[in-house]
Coordinates of C-alpha atoms in Angstrom, one line a residue:
M1 CA -40.0 29.7 97.8
A2 CA -38.7 27.4 100.5
S3 CA -37.2 24.1 99.4
P4 CA -38.7 20.8 100.5
A5 CA -35.7 20.0 102.6
H6 CA -36.1 23.2 104.5
S7 CA -39.8 22.7 105.2
L8 CA -39.1 19.2 106.5
N9 CA -36.5 20.5 108.9
R10 CA -38.9 23.1 110.2
Q11 CA -41.6 20.5 110.8
K12 CA -39.1 18.3 112.6
T13 CA -38.0 21.2 114.8
T14 CA -41.7 22.0 115.8
R15 CA -42.5 18.4 116.6
H16 CA -39.4 18.1 118.8
R17 CA -40.3 21.2 120.7
S18 CA -43.9 19.9 121.4
F19 CA -42.4 16.6 122.6
S20 CA -40.1 18.4 125.0
A21 CA -43.0 20.5 126.3
I22 CA -45.0 17.4 127.0
L23 CA -42.2 15.8 128.8
S24 CA -41.6 18.9 130.9
S25 CA -45.2 19.1 131.9
C26 CA -45.3 15.5 132.9
L27 CA -42.1 15.6 135.0
P28 CA -43.2 18.3 137.6
L29 CA -46.4 16.4 138.2
R30 CA -44.7 13.2 139.0
T31 CA -42.1 15.0 141.0
R32 CA -44.7 16.6 143.2
S33 CA -46.5 13.3 143.8
M34 CA -43.4 11.7 144.9
A35 CA -42.6 14.5 147.3
E36 CA -46.0 14.4 148.9
S37 CA -45.8 10.7 149.4
K38 CA -42.5 11.1 151.3
K39 CA -44.1 13.8 153.6
N40 CA -47.1 11.8 154.4
G41 CA -45.3 8.8 155.3
G42 CA -45.1 6.9 152.3
G43 CA -47.9 4.6 151.3
S44 CA -51.0 6.2 152.9
S45 CA -50.4 9.4 151.3
S46 CA -49.6 7.8 148.0
N47 CA -52.6 5.8 148.0
Q48 CA -54.7 8.8 148.7
N49 CA -53.1 10.8 145.9
S50 CA -53.4 7.9 143.6
R51 CA -57.0 7.6 144.4
L52 CA -57.4 11.3 143.8
R53 CA -55.4 11.8 140.6
G54 CA -54.9 8.3 139.2
P55 CA -57.4 8.3 136.4
R56 CA -56.4 11.6 135.1
V57 CA -52.7 10.8 135.2
I58 CA -53.2 7.5 133.6
S59 CA -55.2 9.1 130.8
K60 CA -52.6 11.7 130.4
I61 CA -49.8 9.2 130.5
L62 CA -51.6 7.0 128.0
G63 CA -52.1 10.1 125.8
L64 CA -48.5 11.0 126.3
A65 CA -47.4 7.4 125.5
S66 CA -49.4 7.5 122.4
Q67 CA -47.9 10.8 121.5
V68 CA -44.5 9.5 122.3
Q69 CA -45.1 6.5 120.1
D70 CA -46.3 8.8 117.4
I71 CA -43.3 11.1 117.9
S72 CA -41.0 8.1 118.0
K73 CA -42.4 7.0 114.8
D74 CA -42.1 10.5 113.3
F75 CA -38.6 10.7 114.6
E76 CA -37.6 7.4 113.0
G77 CA -39.3 8.7 109.8
L78 CA -37.3 11.9 110.1
E79 CA -34.1 10.0 110.6
Q80 CA -34.9 7.9 107.6
Y81 CA -35.8 11.1 105.8
E82 CA -32.5 12.7 106.8
Q83 CA -30.7 9.6 105.7
L84 CA -32.5 9.8 102.4
I85 CA -31.6 13.5 102.2
E86 CA -28.0 12.7 102.8
T87 CA -28.2 9.9 100.4
Q88 CA -29.8 12.2 97.8
R89 CA -27.0 14.8 98.4
A90 CA -24.4 12.1 98.0
L91 CA -26.1 10.8 94.9
K92 CA -26.4 14.4 93.5
K93 CA -22.7 14.9 94.2
E94 CA -21.9 11.6 92.7
L95 CA -24.2 12.5 89.7
E96 CA -22.3 15.7 89.2
E97 CA -19.1 13.9 89.4
K98 CA -20.5 11.3 86.9
R99 CA -21.6 14.2 84.6
V100 CA -18.2 15.7 84.8
Q101 CA -16.7 12.3 84.0
V102 CA -19.3 11.8 81.2
M103 CA -18.3 15.2 79.7
Q104 CA -14.7 14.3 80.0
R105 CA -15.4 10.9 78.4
D106 CA -17.4 12.7 75.6
N107 CA -14.4 15.0 75.0
Q108 CA -12.1 12.0 75.1
I109 CA -14.5 10.2 72.7
K110 CA -14.4 13.2 70.3
K111 CA -10.7 13.3 70.5
M112 CA -10.5 9.6 70.0
G113 CA -12.9 10.0 66.9
V114 CA -10.6 12.6 65.5
E115 CA -7.7 10.4 66.2
I116 CA -9.5 7.4 64.6
E117 CA -10.2 9.5 61.5
D118 CA -6.6 10.5 61.4
K119 CA -5.6 6.9 61.8
K120 CA -8.0 5.8 59.1
R121 CA -6.5 8.3 56.7
E122 CA -3.1 7.2 57.7
C123 CA -4.3 3.6 57.2
D124 CA -5.6 4.4 53.7
T125 CA -2.4 6.2 52.9
L126 CA -0.4 3.3 54.2
L127 CA -2.7 0.8 52.2
N128 CA -2.2 2.8 49.0
S129 CA 1.5 3.1 49.6
F130 CA 1.5 -0.6 50.4
G131 CA -0.3 -1.4 47.1
E132 CA 2.2 0.7 45.2
K133 CA 5.1 -0.9 47.1
F134 CA 3.4 -4.3 46.4
R135 CA 3.2 -3.6 42.7
L136 CA 6.7 -2.2 42.8
L137 CA 7.7 -5.4 44.5
D138 CA 6.0 -7.5 41.8
R139 CA 7.8 -5.5 39.1
N140 CA 11.0 -5.8 41.0
E141 CA 10.4 -9.6 41.3
T142 CA 9.8 -9.7 37.5
H143 CA 12.8 -7.6 36.9
I144 CA 14.8 -9.8 39.3
G145 CA 13.6 -12.8 37.3
V146 CA 14.7 -11.2 34.0
L147 CA 18.0 -10.2 35.6
E148 CA 18.4 -13.7 36.9
E149 CA 17.8 -15.0 33.3
Q150 CA 20.2 -12.5 32.0
T151 CA 22.7 -13.4 34.6
A152 CA 22.4 -17.0 33.7
S153 CA 22.8 -16.2 30.0
L154 CA 25.7 -14.0 30.8
K155 CA 27.2 -16.8 32.9
N156 CA 26.8 -19.1 29.9
E157 CA 28.2 -16.4 27.6
L158 CA 31.1 -16.0 30.1
E159 CA 31.8 -19.7 30.0
R160 CA 31.7 -19.6 26.2
V161 CA 34.0 -16.6 26.1
R162 CA 36.3 -18.3 28.5
G163 CA 36.4 -21.3 26.1
E164 CA 36.9 -19.0 23.2
V165 CA 39.7 -17.2 25.1
Q166 CA 41.3 -20.6 25.7
R167 CA 41.0 -21.6 22.1
M168 CA 42.3 -18.2 21.0
S169 CA 45.2 -18.5 23.3
T170 CA 46.0 -21.8 21.8
A171 CA 45.5 -20.3 18.3
E172 CA 47.7 -17.4 19.4
A173 CA 50.5 -19.8 20.3
D174 CA 50.1 -21.5 16.9
L175 CA 50.1 -18.1 15.1
R176 CA 53.2 -17.1 16.9
G177 CA 54.9 -20.1 15.6
K178 CA 53.6 -19.3 12.1
V179 CA 54.8 -15.7 12.5
D180 CA 58.2 -16.9 13.3
R181 CA 58.2 -19.2 10.3
Q182 CA 56.8 -16.3 8.1
E183 CA 59.5 -14.0 9.3
K184 CA 62.1 -16.4 8.2
N185 CA 60.3 -16.8 4.8
L186 CA 60.0 -13.0 4.6
R187 CA 63.7 -12.6 5.0
K188 CA 64.2 -15.1 2.2
A189 CA 61.5 -13.3 0.1
K190 CA 63.2 -9.9 0.6
E191 CA 66.3 -11.4 -0.8
Q192 CA 64.4 -12.6 -3.8
I193 CA 62.7 -9.2 -4.2
A194 CA 66.0 -7.5 -4.2
K195 CA 67.1 -9.8 -6.9
Q196 CA 63.8 -9.2 -9.0
S197 CA 63.8 -5.4 -8.5
Q198 CA 66.5 -5.1 -11.1
T199 CA 64.4 -7.1 -13.5
C200 CA 61.3 -4.9 -12.8
L201 CA 63.3 -1.8 -13.6
D202 CA 64.2 -3.3 -16.9
H203 CA 60.6 -4.1 -17.7
K204 CA 59.4 -0.7 -16.5
R205 CA 61.7 0.9 -19.1
M206 CA 60.1 -1.2 -21.7
L207 CA 56.6 -0.4 -20.5
D208 CA 57.3 3.3 -20.6
S209 CA 58.3 3.1 -24.2
K210 CA 55.1 1.1 -24.9
D211 CA 53.0 3.7 -23.1
I212 CA 54.4 6.5 -25.2
E213 CA 53.6 4.5 -28.3
I214 CA 50.0 3.7 -27.0
H215 CA 49.3 7.4 -26.3
Q216 CA 50.4 8.3 -29.7
L217 CA 48.1 5.7 -31.3
E218 CA 45.1 6.8 -29.1
A219 CA 45.7 10.4 -30.0
S220 CA 45.7 9.5 -33.7
C221 CA 42.5 7.3 -33.2
Q222 CA 40.7 10.2 -31.4
E223 CA 41.6 12.5 -34.3
L224 CA 40.2 10.0 -36.8
K225 CA 37.0 9.6 -34.8
Q226 CA 36.4 13.3 -34.5
D227 CA 37.1 13.7 -38.2
A228 CA 34.6 10.9 -38.9
S229 CA 31.7 11.6 -36.5
D230 CA 32.1 15.1 -35.3
G231 CA 28.9 17.1 -36.0
V232 CA 27.2 14.0 -37.6
L233 CA 26.1 11.6 -34.8
Q234 CA 24.2 12.9 -31.8
H235 CA 23.1 11.2 -28.6
M236 CA 19.3 10.7 -28.2
S237 CA 17.9 9.3 -25.0
T238 CA 16.1 6.0 -25.1
L239 CA 13.3 7.4 -23.1
E240 CA 12.7 10.1 -25.7
M241 CA 12.9 7.6 -28.6
G242 CA 10.3 5.4 -26.8
R243 CA 8.0 8.4 -26.1
C244 CA 8.1 9.5 -29.8
A245 CA 7.4 6.0 -31.0
D246 CA 4.5 5.7 -28.6
D247 CA 3.0 9.0 -29.8
L248 CA 3.3 7.8 -33.4
S249 CA 1.6 4.5 -32.5
N250 CA -1.2 6.4 -30.8
E251 CA -1.6 8.7 -33.8
L252 CA -1.8 5.8 -36.3
H253 CA -4.4 3.9 -34.2
G254 CA -6.5 7.0 -33.7
M255 CA -6.7 7.8 -37.5
V256 CA -7.6 4.2 -38.5
L257 CA -10.2 3.9 -35.8
H258 CA -11.8 7.3 -36.6
Y259 CA -11.9 7.2 -40.4
L260 CA -12.5 3.5 -41.2
L261 CA -15.9 2.6 -42.7
D262 CA -18.3 0.1 -41.2
A263 CA -18.7 -3.3 -42.8
K264 CA -22.1 -2.4 -44.3
D265 CA -20.5 0.5 -46.3
M266 CA -17.6 -1.7 -47.7
S267 CA -17.7 -3.7 -50.9
K268 CA -16.8 -7.3 -50.8
T269 CA -14.1 -6.8 -53.5
A270 CA -12.4 -4.1 -51.4
L271 CA -12.7 -6.1 -48.3
N272 CA -11.0 -9.1 -50.0
S273 CA -8.2 -6.9 -51.2
L274 CA -7.6 -5.7 -47.7
A275 CA -7.8 -9.3 -46.3
S276 CA -5.3 -10.6 -48.9
H277 CA -2.6 -8.0 -48.1
K278 CA 0.7 -9.6 -47.2
S279 CA 1.1 -7.6 -43.9
H280 CA -1.2 -9.9 -42.0
T281 CA -2.9 -13.3 -42.0
L282 CA -6.3 -12.2 -40.9
K283 CA -9.5 -13.3 -42.6
L284 CA -11.9 -10.4 -42.6
S285 CA -15.7 -10.3 -43.1
H286 CA -18.7 -8.0 -43.4
G287 CA -19.7 -8.8 -39.8
M288 CA -21.1 -6.0 -37.6
T289 CA -19.7 -7.4 -34.4
K290 CA -17.1 -5.6 -32.3
Y291 CA -14.6 -8.4 -33.0
A292 CA -15.0 -8.2 -36.8
R293 CA -14.5 -4.4 -36.7
L294 CA -11.5 -4.7 -34.4
L295 CA -9.9 -7.1 -36.9
R296 CA -10.6 -4.8 -39.8
C297 CA -9.0 -1.9 -37.9
A298 CA -6.0 -4.1 -37.2
A299 CA -5.7 -5.1 -40.8
A300 CA -5.6 -1.4 -41.8
E301 CA -3.0 -0.6 -39.2
A302 CA -0.9 -3.5 -40.4
V303 CA -1.0 -2.2 -44.0
V304 CA 0.3 1.2 -42.8
C305 CA 2.9 -0.4 -40.7
D306 CA 4.1 -2.6 -43.6
S307 CA 4.5 0.4 -45.8
L308 CA 6.5 2.3 -43.1
M309 CA 8.8 -0.7 -42.7
R310 CA 9.5 -0.9 -46.4
H311 CA 10.1 2.8 -47.0
V312 CA 10.8 4.6 -43.7
F313 CA 12.0 2.4 -40.9
R314 CA 15.2 1.2 -42.6
D315 CA 18.9 1.8 -42.1
L316 CA 19.8 4.9 -44.1
F317 CA 16.5 5.3 -45.9
Y318 CA 17.5 8.6 -47.7
P319 CA 18.4 7.1 -51.1
A320 CA 15.3 6.2 -53.1
T321 CA 16.8 2.9 -54.3
P322 CA 16.4 0.1 -51.7
S323 CA 19.5 -1.6 -53.1
F324 CA 21.8 1.0 -51.8
S325 CA 20.2 0.9 -48.4
D326 CA 20.4 -2.9 -48.3
A327 CA 24.1 -2.7 -49.2
T328 CA 24.9 -0.2 -46.5
T329 CA 23.0 -2.3 -44.0
A330 CA 25.0 -5.3 -44.9
I331 CA 28.2 -3.3 -44.5
L332 CA 27.2 -2.1 -41.1
D333 CA 26.3 -5.6 -40.0
L334 CA 29.6 -6.8 -41.2
L335 CA 31.5 -4.1 -39.4
G336 CA 29.4 -4.2 -36.3
G337 CA 29.2 -8.0 -35.9
N338 CA 26.0 -9.7 -34.7
P339 CA 23.9 -7.1 -32.9
D340 CA 22.1 -9.9 -30.9
A341 CA 25.4 -11.2 -29.6
A342 CA 26.5 -7.6 -28.9
S343 CA 23.4 -7.0 -26.9
S344 CA 23.8 -10.1 -24.8
T345 CA 27.2 -8.9 -23.7
A346 CA 26.4 -5.2 -23.4
S347 CA 27.0 -5.3 -19.7
S348 CA 30.6 -6.4 -20.2
L349 CA 31.5 -4.0 -22.9
S350 CA 32.6 -1.3 -20.5
D351 CA 35.0 -3.8 -18.9
S352 CA 36.5 -4.9 -22.2
V353 CA 37.3 -1.7 -23.9
G354 CA 40.0 -3.4 -26.0
G355 CA 37.7 -6.3 -26.9
S356 CA 36.7 -7.2 -30.4
S357 CA 33.0 -6.3 -29.8
H358 CA 33.8 -2.8 -28.7
K359 CA 36.2 -2.3 -31.6
A360 CA 33.6 -3.6 -34.0
C361 CA 30.9 -1.2 -32.7
R362 CA 33.4 1.6 -32.9
R363 CA 34.3 0.8 -36.5
Q364 CA 30.6 0.5 -37.3
R365 CA 29.9 3.9 -35.7
V366 CA 32.7 5.5 -37.7
V367 CA 31.5 4.0 -41.0
R368 CA 27.9 5.0 -40.3
A369 CA 28.9 8.6 -39.5
N370 CA 30.8 8.7 -42.8
L371 CA 27.8 7.3 -44.7
I372 CA 25.4 9.8 -43.1
A373 CA 27.9 12.7 -43.8
H374 CA 28.1 11.5 -47.4
Q375 CA 24.3 11.4 -47.7
D376 CA 24.1 14.9 -46.2
S377 CA 26.5 16.2 -48.8
A378 CA 24.7 14.3 -51.6
Y379 CA 21.2 15.4 -50.4
P380 CA 21.7 18.8 -48.8
D381 CA 17.9 19.4 -48.7
A382 CA 16.7 16.7 -46.2
G383 CA 13.2 18.1 -46.4
S384 CA 12.9 17.2 -50.1
V385 CA 14.0 13.6 -49.3
H386 CA 11.4 13.4 -46.5
K387 CA 8.7 14.7 -48.8
E388 CA 9.6 12.2 -51.5
V389 CA 9.4 9.3 -49.1
V390 CA 6.1 10.7 -47.6
T391 CA 4.6 10.9 -51.1
I392 CA 5.6 7.3 -51.8
V393 CA 4.1 5.9 -48.6
L394 CA 1.0 8.1 -48.8
D395 CA 0.1 7.0 -52.3
E396 CA 0.7 3.4 -51.5
V397 CA -1.5 3.5 -48.4
I398 CA -4.2 5.6 -49.9
S399 CA -4.5 3.4 -52.9
L400 CA -5.2 0.4 -50.7
L401 CA -7.3 2.0 -47.9
Q402 CA -9.4 4.4 -50.0
P403 CA -12.3 2.0 -50.5
F404 CA -12.6 1.6 -46.7
L405 CA -12.8 5.4 -46.0
V406 CA -15.7 7.7 -46.0
A407 CA -15.8 9.5 -49.4
T408 CA -16.2 12.9 -47.8
A409 CA -13.3 12.3 -45.4
I410 CA -10.7 11.0 -47.8
S411 CA -9.0 14.4 -48.2
E412 CA -9.0 14.9 -44.5
F413 CA -7.6 11.4 -43.9
R414 CA -4.9 12.1 -46.5
L415 CA -3.8 15.3 -44.7
K416 CA -3.7 13.4 -41.4
L417 CA -1.8 10.5 -42.9
E418 CA 0.6 12.9 -44.6
D419 CA 1.4 14.6 -41.2
F420 CA 1.8 11.2 -39.6
I421 CA 4.2 9.9 -42.2
L422 CA 6.2 13.2 -42.1
H423 CA 6.5 12.8 -38.3
A424 CA 7.6 9.2 -38.8
T425 CA 10.3 10.2 -41.3
Q426 CA 11.5 13.0 -39.1
F427 CA 11.6 10.7 -36.0
W428 CA 13.5 8.0 -37.9
A429 CA 16.0 10.6 -39.3
R430 CA 16.8 11.6 -35.7
V431 CA 17.0 8.0 -34.6
Q432 CA 19.5 7.2 -37.4
R433 CA 21.8 10.0 -36.2
N434 CA 21.9 8.5 -32.7
T435 CA 25.3 7.5 -31.4
N436 CA 24.2 3.9 -31.0
R437 CA 22.7 2.1 -34.0
C438 CA 18.9 1.6 -33.9
T439 CA 16.9 -0.8 -36.0
A440 CA 13.2 -1.5 -36.4
L441 CA 11.6 -5.0 -36.4
G442 CA 8.4 -5.6 -38.2
S443 CA 8.0 -9.3 -37.5
M444 CA 9.1 -11.9 -35.1
E445 CA 12.8 -11.7 -36.2
R446 CA 14.1 -12.8 -32.9
A447 CA 12.8 -15.3 -30.3
G448 CA 10.9 -13.6 -27.5
D449 CA 10.5 -10.2 -29.2
W450 CA 6.7 -10.4 -29.1
E451 CA 6.4 -12.5 -26.0
E452 CA 2.9 -12.2 -24.4
C453 CA 2.4 -11.0 -20.9
E454 CA -0.4 -12.8 -18.9
D455 CA -0.9 -9.8 -16.7
Q456 CA -1.7 -7.7 -19.7
Q457 CA -4.1 -10.3 -21.0
A458 CA -6.0 -10.2 -17.7
D459 CA -6.6 -6.4 -18.1
Y460 CA -8.7 -6.6 -21.2
H461 CA -9.9 -10.2 -20.9
S462 CA -11.9 -9.2 -17.8
L463 CA -13.9 -6.7 -19.9
I464 CA -15.4 -9.2 -22.3
E465 CA -17.5 -12.2 -21.7
K466 CA -15.7 -15.4 -20.9
T467 CA -16.9 -18.7 -22.2
A468 CA -15.7 -22.2 -21.4
E469 CA -15.0 -22.9 -25.1
L470 CA -12.9 -19.7 -25.4
E471 CA -10.9 -20.6 -22.3
V472 CA -10.2 -24.1 -23.5
I473 CA -9.0 -23.0 -26.9
R474 CA -6.7 -20.3 -25.5
D475 CA -5.3 -22.6 -22.8
Q476 CA -4.6 -25.3 -25.4
K477 CA -2.7 -22.8 -27.6
L478 CA -0.6 -21.5 -24.7
K479 CA 0.2 -25.0 -23.5
T480 CA 1.2 -26.3 -27.0
G481 CA 3.1 -23.2 -27.8
E482 CA 0.9 -22.3 -30.8
M483 CA 1.4 -18.6 -30.4
E484 CA 2.3 -16.4 -33.3
V485 CA 2.0 -12.9 -34.5
V486 CA -0.8 -12.6 -37.1
A487 CA -0.6 -8.8 -37.6
V488 CA 2.2 -6.3 -36.7
L489 CA 0.4 -3.0 -35.9
F490 CA 3.5 -1.0 -35.2
P491 CA 7.2 -2.0 -35.3
Q492 CA 9.6 -2.5 -32.4
V493 CA 12.6 -0.2 -32.0
I494 CA 15.8 -1.9 -31.0
C495 CA 18.9 0.1 -29.9
E496 CA 22.1 -2.0 -29.6
G497 CA 20.1 -5.1 -28.7
N498 CA 17.9 -3.3 -26.1
C499 CA 14.2 -2.9 -26.9
I500 CA 13.4 0.8 -26.7
F501 CA 9.8 0.5 -27.9
N502 CA 8.1 -2.8 -27.8
G503 CA 5.7 -2.1 -30.6
R504 CA 2.2 -3.5 -30.9
A505 CA 1.1 -6.8 -32.4
L506 CA -1.9 -9.1 -32.6
F507 CA -1.6 -12.7 -31.6
N508 CA -3.6 -15.8 -32.4
T509 CA -4.1 -16.3 -28.7
H510 CA -5.8 -12.9 -28.1
R511 CA -9.5 -13.3 -27.1
A512 CA -10.7 -11.1 -29.9
V513 CA -9.1 -13.4 -32.5
L514 CA -10.4 -16.5 -30.8
K515 CA -13.9 -15.0 -30.3
A516 CA -14.0 -13.9 -34.0
S517 CA -13.0 -17.4 -35.1
M518 CA -15.7 -19.0 -33.0
E519 CA -18.3 -16.5 -34.4
R520 CA -17.0 -17.1 -37.9
S521 CA -17.4 -20.9 -37.6
H522 CA -20.9 -20.3 -36.3
E523 CA -21.8 -17.9 -39.1
L524 CA -20.3 -20.2 -41.7
A525 CA -22.5 -22.9 -40.5
S526 CA -25.5 -20.6 -40.6
T527 CA -24.7 -19.5 -44.2
K528 CA -25.8 -22.9 -45.6
V529 CA -29.2 -21.8 -46.8
P530 CA -31.6 -24.7 -47.4
I531 CA -33.1 -25.2 -50.9
H532 CA -36.8 -25.1 -51.0
P533 CA -38.8 -27.6 -53.0
H534 CA -39.3 -25.1 -55.8
K535 CA -35.5 -25.0 -56.2
R536 CA -35.1 -21.4 -55.0
R537 CA -32.8 -20.4 -52.2
S538 CA -34.1 -18.3 -49.4
S539 CA -33.5 -14.6 -50.0
V540 CA -33.0 -14.0 -46.3
V541 CA -29.3 -14.1 -45.7
S542 CA -27.5 -12.7 -42.7
A543 CA -25.8 -9.3 -43.3
S544 CA -22.6 -10.4 -41.5
T545 CA -21.8 -13.8 -43.0
V546 CA -18.1 -14.1 -42.2
T547 CA -16.2 -12.9 -39.2
G548 CA -12.5 -12.3 -39.1
M549 CA -10.5 -15.3 -38.0
L550 CA -6.9 -16.5 -37.9
G551 CA -5.6 -18.1 -41.1
G552 CA -4.3 -21.3 -39.7
G553 CA -4.9 -20.4 -36.1
A554 CA -7.6 -21.1 -33.6
G555 CA -9.6 -24.2 -34.1
G556 CA -13.1 -23.1 -34.5
G557 CA -15.5 -25.9 -34.2
G558 CA -19.2 -25.2 -33.8
G559 CA -19.0 -22.4 -31.2
S560 CA -22.0 -20.1 -30.8
S561 CA -22.0 -16.4 -31.1
H562 CA -21.6 -14.5 -27.8
S563 CA -21.7 -10.9 -29.0
H564 CA -24.1 -8.5 -27.3
P565 CA -25.6 -5.5 -29.1
H566 CA -25.1 -3.2 -26.1
N567 CA -21.4 -4.2 -25.9
T568 CA -20.6 -3.3 -29.5
G569 CA -19.2 0.1 -28.7
A570 CA -18.6 -0.2 -25.0
N571 CA -16.3 -3.2 -25.1
L572 CA -14.8 -2.6 -28.6
E573 CA -11.4 -1.7 -27.3
S574 CA -11.5 -4.2 -24.5
A575 CA -12.0 -7.1 -26.9
M576 CA -8.7 -6.8 -28.7
P577 CA -5.8 -4.8 -27.3
L578 CA -3.9 -3.3 -30.2
S579 CA -0.9 -2.5 -27.9
S580 CA 2.0 -4.7 -27.2
P581 CA 1.4 -7.6 -24.8
S582 CA 4.1 -6.3 -22.5
S583 CA 2.5 -2.8 -22.1
S584 CA 1.4 -2.1 -18.5
S585 CA 0.2 1.5 -18.0
P586 CA -2.9 3.3 -19.5
R587 CA -2.5 4.7 -22.9
K588 CA -3.3 8.4 -22.9
M589 CA -5.2 9.2 -26.1
A590 CA -7.9 11.6 -25.0
N591 CA -10.0 12.8 -28.0
L592 CA -7.7 10.6 -30.3
S593 CA -5.1 13.4 -30.4
P594 CA -2.0 12.6 -32.5
S595 CA 1.6 13.1 -31.4
R596 CA 2.4 16.3 -29.6
S597 CA 5.0 17.2 -32.2
T598 CA 2.1 18.1 -34.5
G599 CA -0.2 21.1 -34.0
R600 CA -3.2 19.2 -35.4
K601 CA -5.9 17.2 -33.6
I602 CA -8.1 14.4 -34.9
A603 CA -11.8 15.1 -34.5
A604 CA -13.0 14.4 -31.0
P605 CA -16.1 12.3 -30.4
G606 CA -18.2 15.5 -29.8
E607 CA -17.0 17.3 -33.0
Q608 CA -18.5 17.3 -36.5
R609 CA -18.0 13.9 -38.1
P610 CA -17.8 13.0 -41.8
R611 CA -21.0 11.6 -43.2
G612 CA -21.1 7.9 -43.4
I613 CA -19.5 7.1 -40.0
N614 CA -22.1 5.5 -37.9
S615 CA -22.6 5.1 -34.2
T616 CA -20.3 2.1 -34.0
T617 CA -17.4 4.1 -35.3
Q618 CA -18.2 6.8 -32.7
D619 CA -18.2 4.3 -29.9
A620 CA -15.0 2.8 -31.1
T621 CA -13.5 6.3 -31.3
S622 CA -14.5 7.2 -27.8
L623 CA -13.0 4.0 -26.5
A624 CA -9.6 4.9 -27.8
T625 CA -9.0 6.9 -24.6
H626 CA -8.9 3.5 -22.7
R627 CA -6.2 1.9 -24.9
K628 CA -3.2 0.3 -23.2
P629 CA 0.1 2.1 -23.6
V630 CA 3.0 0.7 -25.5
S631 CA 5.8 0.0 -23.1
S632 CA 9.4 0.2 -24.0
T633 CA 12.5 -1.1 -22.3
T634 CA 15.9 0.4 -21.9
G635 CA 17.7 -2.7 -20.5
G636 CA 15.7 -5.5 -22.0
K637 CA 12.2 -6.7 -23.1
G638 CA 10.9 -7.2 -19.6
N639 CA 11.2 -3.7 -18.2
A640 CA 8.4 -1.3 -18.9
R641 CA 9.1 2.3 -19.6
P642 CA 6.8 5.2 -18.6
S643 CA 3.9 5.9 -20.9
A644 CA 4.0 9.0 -23.1
M645 CA 2.6 12.0 -21.3

């Protein structure tokens, strides 16, 4: 198919040819008319020809003129068209060039986009690195500040050191002068030493002779000591002694708590005999409260403890006659000096071997070893002596405590008590043979022996109800110093002035005693039975008329009873701690088992009980597992020893 430009060119060519043909047809005609006019003489002929052919020629000319005009118009249009074609071609060429430029620009834009992305990534990397460098710069600035401060401090220190150096240089100059003076004095001293050396040699000869004499005396003294105590005295650790005493104390408390009758099963006469015993100052009653029962148990323990102190826990208890034992004790005290003074200076004994206290203790040890050796020879069968003492103590305790025991359990209690006393005699026999002399204290023989511990008080006071009256009475007693032992429940053991076993005692400031005294005053007020008009007293009297109280102790004035029935067994042990006030660790008495040196065990709460022991006794027995331990000290009264395991 031909293009538009080609068709236009062909039309233009056709029109141009027709225009040329018209011109060529017109030109011969005009030429012939001009030639004829010349031949005919000019005007006449022309006029004739014009007359002949004028109208046709004019019409043709006019037609040709119109065609020429049309053709001229078409020619101008063609020229304009050609110009437009040329312009179009130029524009197309320019358009192609622009397209090429646009493609080049697009490629450049893509390249620039890639470069921009690369630049962005580089910018982000630079920003991150700049942040790190900025943070590093901050840290460096902080570090520079610290270094500047350190530099300033070092400068100050340098200035101080320079001053010190200056002062030391001045002191050095002074010391040099002193050294010079000392050298002069040294030369003089050497001269004096040379003079005194001869004198020292003379004294050395004298000391050598004295040393030989001292060695001879020490050898003879060692021979005498070996002859006196070899095979007789043995060392027993204080921890072992305290543990054995703790086991005995637990065994005694377990027996009394287990086998003691309730108040309703006791006669008033038997109760009065127990209350009037010299081992305590407690006033007992038939009351059924936990406090009254605790005080009755304490009174029974005090009776056993008093019998042990009089027959077992004595110096050299082997002879049956107390007079011989008292005489030997007096001799030992005379030879050994005052044990309290010796204990106060026990720390300095090792530094004063040649002192009088050490010599007195050594003389006492030698005499005690001789006495024990003499007793061993006089009583070769120690078991018989033990049995004799056991029989004496057993009969004495049973005769007094029998009315307070279950009738069917007396034989069982007698066996348990016999084992306990035998253990006590065996323990004290071992204690007597200790290298250091041991004694037992059954009362407040020295100030501070039974000192109360407030921390211990808080342990069991928190388990019973607190009343304002009780707090006021106890605080008044503590402030005024009215604190005394009303019942010794187990003695202390003292070894050379150091408390090995702190024992157990009942004080008039214990809450159980104060509570019982308040209940007693309340019950005494309630025992005043009114007389009726017909002169007959009311037959209704309270079963528990009197509660145990301190003899001259807590002031009781009109206090009301605060005992609770549900606390009779549960808080029985918490109401009155029968351990020493200085004890601090839990007493291990599961199932009321006696000392581990025995193979027997007291009946546990779940075992068969003797008839007559009611639920209150069972509750009290089960609470024996929560008793406080008895602490002992190896270096004084304030240090607690581990509880017996």
